[in-house]
Coordinates of N, CA and C and ligand atoms in Angstrom, one line a residue:
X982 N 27.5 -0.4 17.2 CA 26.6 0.1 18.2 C 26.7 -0.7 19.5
X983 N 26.9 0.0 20.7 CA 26.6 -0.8 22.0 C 25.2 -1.3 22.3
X984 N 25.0 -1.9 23.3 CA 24.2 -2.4 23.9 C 22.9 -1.0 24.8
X985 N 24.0 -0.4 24.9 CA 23.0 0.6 25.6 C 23.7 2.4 24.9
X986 N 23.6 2.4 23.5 CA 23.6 3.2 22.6 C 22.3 3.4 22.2
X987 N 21.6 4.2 21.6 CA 20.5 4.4 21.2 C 20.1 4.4 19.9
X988 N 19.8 3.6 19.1 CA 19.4 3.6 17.9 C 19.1 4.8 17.3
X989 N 19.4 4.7 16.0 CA 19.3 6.1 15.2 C 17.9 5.9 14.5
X990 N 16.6 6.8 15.0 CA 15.2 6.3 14.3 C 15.2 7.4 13.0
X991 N 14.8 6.5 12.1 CA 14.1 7.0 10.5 C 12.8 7.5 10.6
X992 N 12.3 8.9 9.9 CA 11.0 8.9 9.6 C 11.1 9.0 8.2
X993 N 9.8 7.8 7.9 CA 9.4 7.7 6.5 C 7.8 7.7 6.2
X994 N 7.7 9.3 6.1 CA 6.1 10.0 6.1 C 5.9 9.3 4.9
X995 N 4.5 8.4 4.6 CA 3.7 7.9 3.8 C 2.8 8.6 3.2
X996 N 3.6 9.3 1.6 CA 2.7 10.4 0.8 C 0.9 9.8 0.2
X997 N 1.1 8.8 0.8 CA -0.2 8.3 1.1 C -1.8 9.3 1.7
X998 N -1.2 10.1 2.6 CA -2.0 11.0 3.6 C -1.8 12.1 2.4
X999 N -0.7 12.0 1.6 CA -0.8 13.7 1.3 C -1.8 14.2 0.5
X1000 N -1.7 15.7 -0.3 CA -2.7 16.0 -0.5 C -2.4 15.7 -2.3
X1001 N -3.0 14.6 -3.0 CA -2.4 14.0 -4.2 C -2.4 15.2 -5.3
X1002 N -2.9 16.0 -5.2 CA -3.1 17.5 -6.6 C -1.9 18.5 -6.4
X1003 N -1.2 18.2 -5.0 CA 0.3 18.9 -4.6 C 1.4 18.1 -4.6
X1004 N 1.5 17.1 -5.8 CA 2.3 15.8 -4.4 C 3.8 16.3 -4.4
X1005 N 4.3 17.3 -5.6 CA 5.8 17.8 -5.5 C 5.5 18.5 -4.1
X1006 N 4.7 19.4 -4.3 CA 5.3 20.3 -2.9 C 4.5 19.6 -1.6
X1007 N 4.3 18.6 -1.8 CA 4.0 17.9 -0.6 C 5.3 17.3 -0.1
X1008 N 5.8 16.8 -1.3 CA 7.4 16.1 -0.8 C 8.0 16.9 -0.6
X1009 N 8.0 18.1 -1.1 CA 9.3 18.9 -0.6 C 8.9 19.6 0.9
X1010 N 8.0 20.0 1.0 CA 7.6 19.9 2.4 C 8.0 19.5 3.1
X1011 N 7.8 17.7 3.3 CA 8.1 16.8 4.1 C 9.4 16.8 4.6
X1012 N 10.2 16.9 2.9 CA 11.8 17.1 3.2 C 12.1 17.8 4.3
X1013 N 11.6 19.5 3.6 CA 11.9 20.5 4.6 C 11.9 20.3 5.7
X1014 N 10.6 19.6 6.4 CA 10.0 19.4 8.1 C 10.8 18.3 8.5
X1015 N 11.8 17.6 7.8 CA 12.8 17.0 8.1 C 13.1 15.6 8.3
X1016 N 11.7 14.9 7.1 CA 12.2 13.3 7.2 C 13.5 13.0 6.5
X1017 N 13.2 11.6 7.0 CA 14.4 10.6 6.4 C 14.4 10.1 5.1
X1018 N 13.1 10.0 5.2 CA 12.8 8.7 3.6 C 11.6 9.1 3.3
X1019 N 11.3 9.1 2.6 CA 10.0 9.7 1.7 C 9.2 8.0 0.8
X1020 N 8.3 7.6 2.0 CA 7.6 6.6 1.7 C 7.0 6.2 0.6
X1021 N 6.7 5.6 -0.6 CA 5.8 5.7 -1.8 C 4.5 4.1 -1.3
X1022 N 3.8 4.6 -1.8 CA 2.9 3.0 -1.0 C 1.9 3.0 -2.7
X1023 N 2.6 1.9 -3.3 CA 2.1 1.4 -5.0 C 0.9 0.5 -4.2
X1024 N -0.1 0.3 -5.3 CA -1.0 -0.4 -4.9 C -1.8 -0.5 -6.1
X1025 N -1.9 -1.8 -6.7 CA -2.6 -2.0 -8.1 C -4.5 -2.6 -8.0
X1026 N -5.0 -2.3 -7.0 CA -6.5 -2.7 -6.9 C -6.4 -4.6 -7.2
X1027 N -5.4 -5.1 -6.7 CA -5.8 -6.7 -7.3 C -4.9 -7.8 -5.6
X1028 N -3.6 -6.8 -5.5 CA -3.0 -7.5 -4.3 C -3.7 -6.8 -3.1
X1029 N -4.1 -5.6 -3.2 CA -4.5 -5.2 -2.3 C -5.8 -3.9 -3.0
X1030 N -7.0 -4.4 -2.2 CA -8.1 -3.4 -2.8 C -7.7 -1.6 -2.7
X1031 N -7.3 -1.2 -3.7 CA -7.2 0.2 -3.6 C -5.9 0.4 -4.5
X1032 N -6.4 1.3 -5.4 CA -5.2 2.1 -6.7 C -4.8 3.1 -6.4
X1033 N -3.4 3.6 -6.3 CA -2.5 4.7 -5.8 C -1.9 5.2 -7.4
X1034 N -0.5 4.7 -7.6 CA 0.1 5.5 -8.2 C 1.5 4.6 -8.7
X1035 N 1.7 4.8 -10.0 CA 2.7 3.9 -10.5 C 4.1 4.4 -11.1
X1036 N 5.2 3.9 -11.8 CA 6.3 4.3 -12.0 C 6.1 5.8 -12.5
X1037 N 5.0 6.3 -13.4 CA 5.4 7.7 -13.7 C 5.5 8.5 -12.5
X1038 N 4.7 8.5 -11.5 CA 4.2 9.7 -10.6 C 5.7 9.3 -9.6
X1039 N 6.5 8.1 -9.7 CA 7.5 8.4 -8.7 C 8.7 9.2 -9.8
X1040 N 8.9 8.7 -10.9 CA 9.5 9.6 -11.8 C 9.6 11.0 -11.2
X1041 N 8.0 11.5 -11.6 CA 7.6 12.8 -11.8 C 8.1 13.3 -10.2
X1042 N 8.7 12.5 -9.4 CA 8.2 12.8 -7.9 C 10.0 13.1 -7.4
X1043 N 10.4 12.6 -8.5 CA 12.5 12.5 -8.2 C 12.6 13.2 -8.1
X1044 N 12.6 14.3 -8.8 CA 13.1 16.0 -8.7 C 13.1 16.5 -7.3
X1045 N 11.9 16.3 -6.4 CA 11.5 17.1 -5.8 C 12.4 16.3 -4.3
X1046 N 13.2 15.8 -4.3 CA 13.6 15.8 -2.9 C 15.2 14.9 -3.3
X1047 N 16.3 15.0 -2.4 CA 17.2 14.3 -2.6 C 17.9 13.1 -1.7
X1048 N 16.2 13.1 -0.8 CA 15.9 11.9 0.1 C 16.0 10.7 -0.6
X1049 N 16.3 9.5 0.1 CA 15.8 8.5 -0.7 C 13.8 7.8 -0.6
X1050 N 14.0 7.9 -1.6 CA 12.2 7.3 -1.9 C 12.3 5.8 -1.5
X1051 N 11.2 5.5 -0.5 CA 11.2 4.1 -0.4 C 9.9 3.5 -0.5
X1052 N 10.0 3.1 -1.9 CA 8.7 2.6 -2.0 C 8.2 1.0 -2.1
X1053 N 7.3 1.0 -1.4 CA 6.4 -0.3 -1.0 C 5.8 -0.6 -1.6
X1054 N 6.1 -1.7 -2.8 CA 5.0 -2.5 -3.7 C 3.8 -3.2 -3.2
X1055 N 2.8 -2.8 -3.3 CA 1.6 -3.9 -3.2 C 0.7 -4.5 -4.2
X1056 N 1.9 -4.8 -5.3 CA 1.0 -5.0 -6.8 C 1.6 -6.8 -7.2
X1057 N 0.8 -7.5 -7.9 CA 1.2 -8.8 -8.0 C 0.2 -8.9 -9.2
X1058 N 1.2 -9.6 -10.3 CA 2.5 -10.2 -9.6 C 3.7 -9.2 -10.0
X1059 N 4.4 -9.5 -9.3 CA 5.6 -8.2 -8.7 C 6.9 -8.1 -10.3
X1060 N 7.6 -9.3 -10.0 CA 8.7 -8.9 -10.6 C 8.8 -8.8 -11.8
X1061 N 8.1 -8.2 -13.1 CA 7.5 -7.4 -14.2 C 7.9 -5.8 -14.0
X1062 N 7.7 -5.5 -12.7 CA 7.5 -4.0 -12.9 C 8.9 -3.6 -11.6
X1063 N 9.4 -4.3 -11.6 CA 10.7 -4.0 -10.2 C 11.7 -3.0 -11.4
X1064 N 12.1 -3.2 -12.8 CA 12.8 -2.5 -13.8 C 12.1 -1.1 -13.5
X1065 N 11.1 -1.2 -13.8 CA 10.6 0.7 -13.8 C 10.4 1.2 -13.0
X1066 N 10.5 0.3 -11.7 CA 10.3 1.6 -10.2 C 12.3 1.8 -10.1
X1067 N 13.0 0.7 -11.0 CA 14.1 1.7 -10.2 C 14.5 2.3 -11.4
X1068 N 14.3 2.1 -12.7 CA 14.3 3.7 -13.3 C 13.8 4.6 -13.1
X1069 N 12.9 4.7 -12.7 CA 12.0 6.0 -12.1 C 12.7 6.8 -11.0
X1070 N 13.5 5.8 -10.1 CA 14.2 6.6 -9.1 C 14.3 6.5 -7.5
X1071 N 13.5 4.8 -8.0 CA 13.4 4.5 -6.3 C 14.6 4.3 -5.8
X1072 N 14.5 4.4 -4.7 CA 16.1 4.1 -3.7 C 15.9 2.7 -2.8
X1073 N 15.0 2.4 -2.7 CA 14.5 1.0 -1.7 C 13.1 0.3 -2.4
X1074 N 13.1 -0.9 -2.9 CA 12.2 -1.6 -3.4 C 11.4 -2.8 -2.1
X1075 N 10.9 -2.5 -2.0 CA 10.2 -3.3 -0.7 C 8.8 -4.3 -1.3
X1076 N 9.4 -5.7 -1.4 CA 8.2 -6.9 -1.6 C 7.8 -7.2 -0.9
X1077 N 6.1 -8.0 -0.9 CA 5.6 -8.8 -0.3 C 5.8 -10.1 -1.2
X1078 N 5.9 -11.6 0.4 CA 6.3 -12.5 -0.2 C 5.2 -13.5 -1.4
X1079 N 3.7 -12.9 -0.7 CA 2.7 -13.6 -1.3 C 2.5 -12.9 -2.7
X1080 N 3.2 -11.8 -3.2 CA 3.3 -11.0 -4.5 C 3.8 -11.6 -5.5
X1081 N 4.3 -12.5 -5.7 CA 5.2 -13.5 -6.6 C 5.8 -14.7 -6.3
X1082 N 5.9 -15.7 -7.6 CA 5.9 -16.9 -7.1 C 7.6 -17.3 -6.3
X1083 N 8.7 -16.5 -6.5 CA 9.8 -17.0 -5.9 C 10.0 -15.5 -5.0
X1084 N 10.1 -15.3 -3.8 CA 10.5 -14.2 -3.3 C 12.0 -14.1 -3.4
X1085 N 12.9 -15.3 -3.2 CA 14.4 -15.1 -3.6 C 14.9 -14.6 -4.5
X1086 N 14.0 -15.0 -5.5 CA 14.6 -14.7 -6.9 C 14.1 -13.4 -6.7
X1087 N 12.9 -13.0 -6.7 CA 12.7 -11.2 -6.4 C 13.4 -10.5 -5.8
X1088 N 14.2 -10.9 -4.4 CA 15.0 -10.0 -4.1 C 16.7 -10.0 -4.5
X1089 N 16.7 -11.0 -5.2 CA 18.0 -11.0 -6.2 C 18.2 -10.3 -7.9
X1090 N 17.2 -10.1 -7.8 CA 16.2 -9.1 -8.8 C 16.5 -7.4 -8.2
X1091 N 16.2 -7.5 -7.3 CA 15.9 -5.8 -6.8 C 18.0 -5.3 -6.3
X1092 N 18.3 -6.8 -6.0 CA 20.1 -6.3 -5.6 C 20.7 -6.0 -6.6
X1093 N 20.6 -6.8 -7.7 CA 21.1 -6.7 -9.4 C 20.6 -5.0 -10.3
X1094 N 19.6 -4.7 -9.5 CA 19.2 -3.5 -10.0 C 20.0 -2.4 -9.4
X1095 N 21.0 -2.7 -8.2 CA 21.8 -1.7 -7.1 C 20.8 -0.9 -6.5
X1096 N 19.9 -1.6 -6.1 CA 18.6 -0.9 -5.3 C 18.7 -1.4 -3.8
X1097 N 18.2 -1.2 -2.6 CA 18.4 -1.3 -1.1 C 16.7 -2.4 -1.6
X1098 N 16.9 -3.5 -0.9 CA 15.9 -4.7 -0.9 C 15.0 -5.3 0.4
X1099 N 13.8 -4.7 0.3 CA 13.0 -4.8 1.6 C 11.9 -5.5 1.4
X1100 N 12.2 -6.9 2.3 CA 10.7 -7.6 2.3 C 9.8 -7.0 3.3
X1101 N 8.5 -7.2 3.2 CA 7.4 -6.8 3.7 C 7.0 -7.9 4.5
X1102 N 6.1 -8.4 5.3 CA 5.6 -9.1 6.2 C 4.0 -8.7 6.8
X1103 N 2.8 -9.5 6.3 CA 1.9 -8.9 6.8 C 1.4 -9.4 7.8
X1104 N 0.6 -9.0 8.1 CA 0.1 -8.8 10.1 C 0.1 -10.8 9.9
X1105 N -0.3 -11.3 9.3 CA -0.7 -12.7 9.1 C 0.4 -13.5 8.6
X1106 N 1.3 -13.1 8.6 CA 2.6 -13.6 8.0 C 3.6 -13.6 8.8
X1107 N 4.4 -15.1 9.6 CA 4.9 -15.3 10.4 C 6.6 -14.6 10.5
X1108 N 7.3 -14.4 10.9 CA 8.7 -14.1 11.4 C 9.7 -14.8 10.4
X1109 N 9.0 -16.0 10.6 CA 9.8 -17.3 10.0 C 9.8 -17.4 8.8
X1110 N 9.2 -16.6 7.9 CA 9.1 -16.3 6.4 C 10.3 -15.8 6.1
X1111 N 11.3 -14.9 7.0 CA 12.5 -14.6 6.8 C 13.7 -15.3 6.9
X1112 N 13.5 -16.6 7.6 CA 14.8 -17.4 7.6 C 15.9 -17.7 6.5
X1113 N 15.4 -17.6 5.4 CA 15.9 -17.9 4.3 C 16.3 -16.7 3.3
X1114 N 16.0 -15.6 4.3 CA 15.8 -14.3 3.0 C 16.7 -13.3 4.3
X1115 N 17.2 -13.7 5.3 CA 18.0 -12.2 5.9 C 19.0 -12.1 5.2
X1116 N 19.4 -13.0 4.9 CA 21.2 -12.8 4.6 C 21.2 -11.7 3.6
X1117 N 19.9 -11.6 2.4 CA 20.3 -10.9 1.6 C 19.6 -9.6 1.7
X1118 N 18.7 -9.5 2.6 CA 17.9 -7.9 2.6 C 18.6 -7.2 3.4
X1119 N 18.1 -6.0 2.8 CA 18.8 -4.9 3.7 C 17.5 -3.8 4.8
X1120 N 16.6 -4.7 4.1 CA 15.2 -3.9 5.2 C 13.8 -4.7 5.2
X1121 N 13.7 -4.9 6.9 CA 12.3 -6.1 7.0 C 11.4 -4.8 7.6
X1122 N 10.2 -4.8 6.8 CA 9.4 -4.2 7.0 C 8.1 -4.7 8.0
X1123 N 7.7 -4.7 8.8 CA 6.2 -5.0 9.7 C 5.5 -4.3 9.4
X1124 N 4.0 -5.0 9.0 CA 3.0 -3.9 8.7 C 2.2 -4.5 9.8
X1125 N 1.8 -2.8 10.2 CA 0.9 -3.3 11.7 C -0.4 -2.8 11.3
X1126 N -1.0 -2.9 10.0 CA -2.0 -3.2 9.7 C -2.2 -3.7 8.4
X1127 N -3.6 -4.1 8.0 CA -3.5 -5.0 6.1 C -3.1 -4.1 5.1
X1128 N -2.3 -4.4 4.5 CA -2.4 -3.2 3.3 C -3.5 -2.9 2.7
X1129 N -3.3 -1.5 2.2 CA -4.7 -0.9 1.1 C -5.0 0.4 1.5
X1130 N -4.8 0.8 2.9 CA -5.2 1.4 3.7 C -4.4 2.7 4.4
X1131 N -4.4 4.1 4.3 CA -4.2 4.6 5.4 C -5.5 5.0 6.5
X1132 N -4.7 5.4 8.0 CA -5.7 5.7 8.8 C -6.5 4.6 9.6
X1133 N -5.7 3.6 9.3 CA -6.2 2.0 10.3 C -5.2 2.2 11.5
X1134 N -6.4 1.4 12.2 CA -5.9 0.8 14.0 C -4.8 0.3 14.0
X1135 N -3.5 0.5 14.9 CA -2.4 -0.3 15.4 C -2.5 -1.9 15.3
X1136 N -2.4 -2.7 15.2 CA -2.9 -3.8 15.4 C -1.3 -4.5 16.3
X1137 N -1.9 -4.5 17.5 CA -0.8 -4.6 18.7 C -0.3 -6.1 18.7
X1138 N -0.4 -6.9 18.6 CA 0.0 -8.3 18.2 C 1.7 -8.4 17.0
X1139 N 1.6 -7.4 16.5 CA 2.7 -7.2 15.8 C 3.8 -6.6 16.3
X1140 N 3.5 -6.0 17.6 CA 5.2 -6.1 18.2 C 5.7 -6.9 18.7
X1141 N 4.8 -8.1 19.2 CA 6.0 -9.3 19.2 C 6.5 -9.8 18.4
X1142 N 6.1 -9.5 17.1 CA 7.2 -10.2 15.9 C 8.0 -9.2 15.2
X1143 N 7.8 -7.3 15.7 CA 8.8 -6.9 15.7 C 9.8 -7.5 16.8
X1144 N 10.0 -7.6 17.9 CA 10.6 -7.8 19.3 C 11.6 -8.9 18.4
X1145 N 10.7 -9.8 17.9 CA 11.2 -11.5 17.3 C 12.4 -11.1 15.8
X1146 N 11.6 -10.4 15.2 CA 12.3 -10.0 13.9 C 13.7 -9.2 14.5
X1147 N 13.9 -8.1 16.0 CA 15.0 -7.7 16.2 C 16.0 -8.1 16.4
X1148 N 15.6 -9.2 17.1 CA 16.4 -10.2 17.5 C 17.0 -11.1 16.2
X1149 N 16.1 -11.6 15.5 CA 16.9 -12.2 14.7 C 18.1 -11.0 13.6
X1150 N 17.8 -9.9 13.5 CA 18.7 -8.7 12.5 C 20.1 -8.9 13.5
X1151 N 19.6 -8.9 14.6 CA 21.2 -8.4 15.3 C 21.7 -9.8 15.5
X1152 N 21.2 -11.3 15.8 CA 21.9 -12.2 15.5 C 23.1 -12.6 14.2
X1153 N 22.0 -12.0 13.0 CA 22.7 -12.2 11.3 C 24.1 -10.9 11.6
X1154 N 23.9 -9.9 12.6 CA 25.3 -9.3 12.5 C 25.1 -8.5 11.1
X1155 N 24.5 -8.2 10.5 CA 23.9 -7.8 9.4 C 23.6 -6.3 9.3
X1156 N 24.0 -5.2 9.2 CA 23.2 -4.1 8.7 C 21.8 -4.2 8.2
X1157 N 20.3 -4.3 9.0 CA 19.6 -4.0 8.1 C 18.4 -3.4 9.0
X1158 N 17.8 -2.5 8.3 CA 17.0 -2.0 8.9 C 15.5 -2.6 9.4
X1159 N 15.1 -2.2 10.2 CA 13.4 -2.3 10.7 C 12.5 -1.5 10.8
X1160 N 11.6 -2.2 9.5 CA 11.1 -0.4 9.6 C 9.4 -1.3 10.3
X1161 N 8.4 -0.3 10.8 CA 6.8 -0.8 10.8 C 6.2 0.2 10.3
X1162 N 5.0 -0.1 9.6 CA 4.2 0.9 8.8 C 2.8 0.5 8.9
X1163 N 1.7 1.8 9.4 CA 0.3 1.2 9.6 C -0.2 1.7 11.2
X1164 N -1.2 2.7 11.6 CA -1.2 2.9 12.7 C -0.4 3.4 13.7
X1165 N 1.0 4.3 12.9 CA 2.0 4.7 13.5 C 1.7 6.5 14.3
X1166 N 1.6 6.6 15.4 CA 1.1 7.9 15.3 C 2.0 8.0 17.2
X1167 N 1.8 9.0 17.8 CA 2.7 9.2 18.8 C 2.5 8.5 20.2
X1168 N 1.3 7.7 20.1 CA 1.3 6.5 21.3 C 2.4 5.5 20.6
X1169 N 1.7 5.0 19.5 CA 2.2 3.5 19.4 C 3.8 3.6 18.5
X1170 N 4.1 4.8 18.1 CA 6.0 5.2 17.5 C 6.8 4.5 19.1
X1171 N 6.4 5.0 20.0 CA 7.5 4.7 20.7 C 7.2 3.4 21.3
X1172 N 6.3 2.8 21.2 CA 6.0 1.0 21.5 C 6.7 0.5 20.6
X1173 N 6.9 0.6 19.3 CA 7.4 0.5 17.8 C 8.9 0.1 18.4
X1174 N 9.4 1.6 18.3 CA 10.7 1.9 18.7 C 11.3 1.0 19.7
X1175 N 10.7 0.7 21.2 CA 11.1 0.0 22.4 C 10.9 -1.8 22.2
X1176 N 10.2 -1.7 21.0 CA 10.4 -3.1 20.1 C 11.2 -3.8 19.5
X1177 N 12.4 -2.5 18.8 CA 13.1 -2.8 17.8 C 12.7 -1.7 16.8
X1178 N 12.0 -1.5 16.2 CA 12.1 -1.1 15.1 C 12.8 0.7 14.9
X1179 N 13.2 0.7 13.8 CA 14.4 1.8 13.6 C 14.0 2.9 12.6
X1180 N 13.1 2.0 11.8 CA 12.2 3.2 10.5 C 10.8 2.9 10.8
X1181 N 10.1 4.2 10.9 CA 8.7 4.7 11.6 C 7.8 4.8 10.1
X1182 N 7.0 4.2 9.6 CA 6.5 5.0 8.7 C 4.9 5.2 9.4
X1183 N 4.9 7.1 8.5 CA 3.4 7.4 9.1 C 2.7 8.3 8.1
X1184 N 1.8 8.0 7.6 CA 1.3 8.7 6.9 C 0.5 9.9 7.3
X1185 N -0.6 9.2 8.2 CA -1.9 10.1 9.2 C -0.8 11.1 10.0
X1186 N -0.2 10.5 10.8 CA 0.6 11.0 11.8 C 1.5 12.2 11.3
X1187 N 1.9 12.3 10.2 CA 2.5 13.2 9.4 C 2.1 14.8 9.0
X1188 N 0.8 14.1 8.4 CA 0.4 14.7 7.2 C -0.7 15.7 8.1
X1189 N -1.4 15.3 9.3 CA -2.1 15.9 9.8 C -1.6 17.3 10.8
X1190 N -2.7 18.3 10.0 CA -2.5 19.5 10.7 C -2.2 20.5 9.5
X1191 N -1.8 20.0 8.2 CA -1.5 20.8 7.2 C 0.1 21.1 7.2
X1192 N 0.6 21.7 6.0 CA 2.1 22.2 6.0 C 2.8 22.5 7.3
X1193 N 2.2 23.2 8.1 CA 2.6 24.2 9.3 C 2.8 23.0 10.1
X1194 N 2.6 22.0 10.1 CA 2.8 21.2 11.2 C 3.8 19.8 10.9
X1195 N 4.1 19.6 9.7 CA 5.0 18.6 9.4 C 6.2 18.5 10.4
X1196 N 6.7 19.6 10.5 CA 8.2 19.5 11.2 C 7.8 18.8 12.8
X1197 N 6.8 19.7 13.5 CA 6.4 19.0 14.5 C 5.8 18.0 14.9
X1198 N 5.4 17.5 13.5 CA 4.6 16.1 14.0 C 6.0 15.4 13.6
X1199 N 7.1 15.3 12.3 CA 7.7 14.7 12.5 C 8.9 14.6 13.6
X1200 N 9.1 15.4 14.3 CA 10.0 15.4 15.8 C 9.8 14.6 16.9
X1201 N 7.9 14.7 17.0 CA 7.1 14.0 17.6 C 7.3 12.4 17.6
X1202 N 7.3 12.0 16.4 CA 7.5 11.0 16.2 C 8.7 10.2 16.5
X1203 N 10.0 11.0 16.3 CA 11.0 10.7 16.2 C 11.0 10.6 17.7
X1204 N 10.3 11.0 18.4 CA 10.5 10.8 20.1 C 11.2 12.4 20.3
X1205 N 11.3 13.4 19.8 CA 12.3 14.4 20.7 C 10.6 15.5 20.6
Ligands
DX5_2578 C1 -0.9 0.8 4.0 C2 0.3 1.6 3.7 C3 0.8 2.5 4.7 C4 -0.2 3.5 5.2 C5 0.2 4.1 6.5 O1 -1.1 -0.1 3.0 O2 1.4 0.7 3.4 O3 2.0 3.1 4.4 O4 -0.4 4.5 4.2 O5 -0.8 5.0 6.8 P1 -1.1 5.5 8.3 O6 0.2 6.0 8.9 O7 -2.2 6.5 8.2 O8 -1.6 4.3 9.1
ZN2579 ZN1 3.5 1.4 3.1

């Protein structure tokens, strides 16, 4: 990619928003309306206040699309349960570093499984947490708000460590993606975007408006 090419942006709708008593034909929806990645956001009530949904329901959830699932662990301690999200069918395993006691060994863990390996970073977790961990990920994730949550405020202080984190991916020469998740909606996607970042995740932003509106909110997003 040149200098003044334009990055290829991902949308990864966060079935977080969706409607949980539909979630196949919610995913296939989404497919249809034309994301990239089909978000999963795990959450065990202990690393972060709030219980979602665990290896069965992404199981149950593989059928329904031939996207890759990229799901975001927020359960601790983590690497116990990294074997059954990628039996189940995940395509991208995404850690947080405060989730378990060696994050190296975690993401040498999630490569050995031939899974795509994405650390997480929360709003309070410096840039510099990755020095030691680019060479081997293939996706740094920014959350621009605390986990647990859909439907929270942007929290704007996190594009300059998207800006910081860009900079460092295209130094390592590296293939790896940047994604931000949390307050993503059609002001702050393209602040995101003109930061660096390459994968959008949006749950609210998505899912609002009902079926009929997927395709257009995700276009929206994508900037077209
Ligand atoms: C928060 C989750 C997010 C969240 C995004 O812990 O990781 O994926 O659902 O929701 P919105 O897009 O509504 O902020
Ligand atoms: Zn998430």
């Amino acid at each position: 990619m040149t200098a003044f090419e334009p990055r290829s942006i991902r949308i990864a709708p966060s079935i977080l928003s969706a409607d949980f008593a539909r979630l196949g034909e919610e995913v296939r929806a989404i497919d249809a309306a034309g994301c990239d990645w089909v978000h999963v956001d795990v959450m065990d009530g202990h690393f972060v206040p709030n219980i979602t949904i665990g290896p069965m329901v992404v199981k149950a959830l593989r059928p329904h699309t031939t996207k890759p699932l990229d799901v975001h662990l927020m359960i601790s301690p983590i690497d116990s349960f990294l074997d059954a999200f990628a039996e189940a069918g995940a395509d991208i395993l995404t850690v947080h570093p405060e989730a378990g006691p060696h994050i190296h060994r975690t993401v040498q863990h999630i490569k050995s499984l031939g899974k795509m390996a994405g650390v997480v970073l929360n709003p309070g977790t410096p840039a510099k947490m990755l020095d030691y961990l680019i060479d081997d990920v293939d996706l740094i994730l920014v959350m621009s708000v605390n986990p647990g949550f859909g439907g929270q405020s942007f929290i704007e202080n996190q594009l300059r460590k998207i800006e910081a984190i860009r900079k460092m991916i295209d130094k390592s020469g590296r293939d790896i993606r940047l994604q931000v998740d949390g307050g993503i909606d059609f002001t702050t996607a393209p602040r995101a975007i003109a930061a660096g970042a390459d994968v959008l995740v949006a749950g609210t932003a998505t899912f609002r408006g009902g079926p009929d509106a997927y395709a257009d909110n995700i276009k929206r997003l994508r900037g077209g």
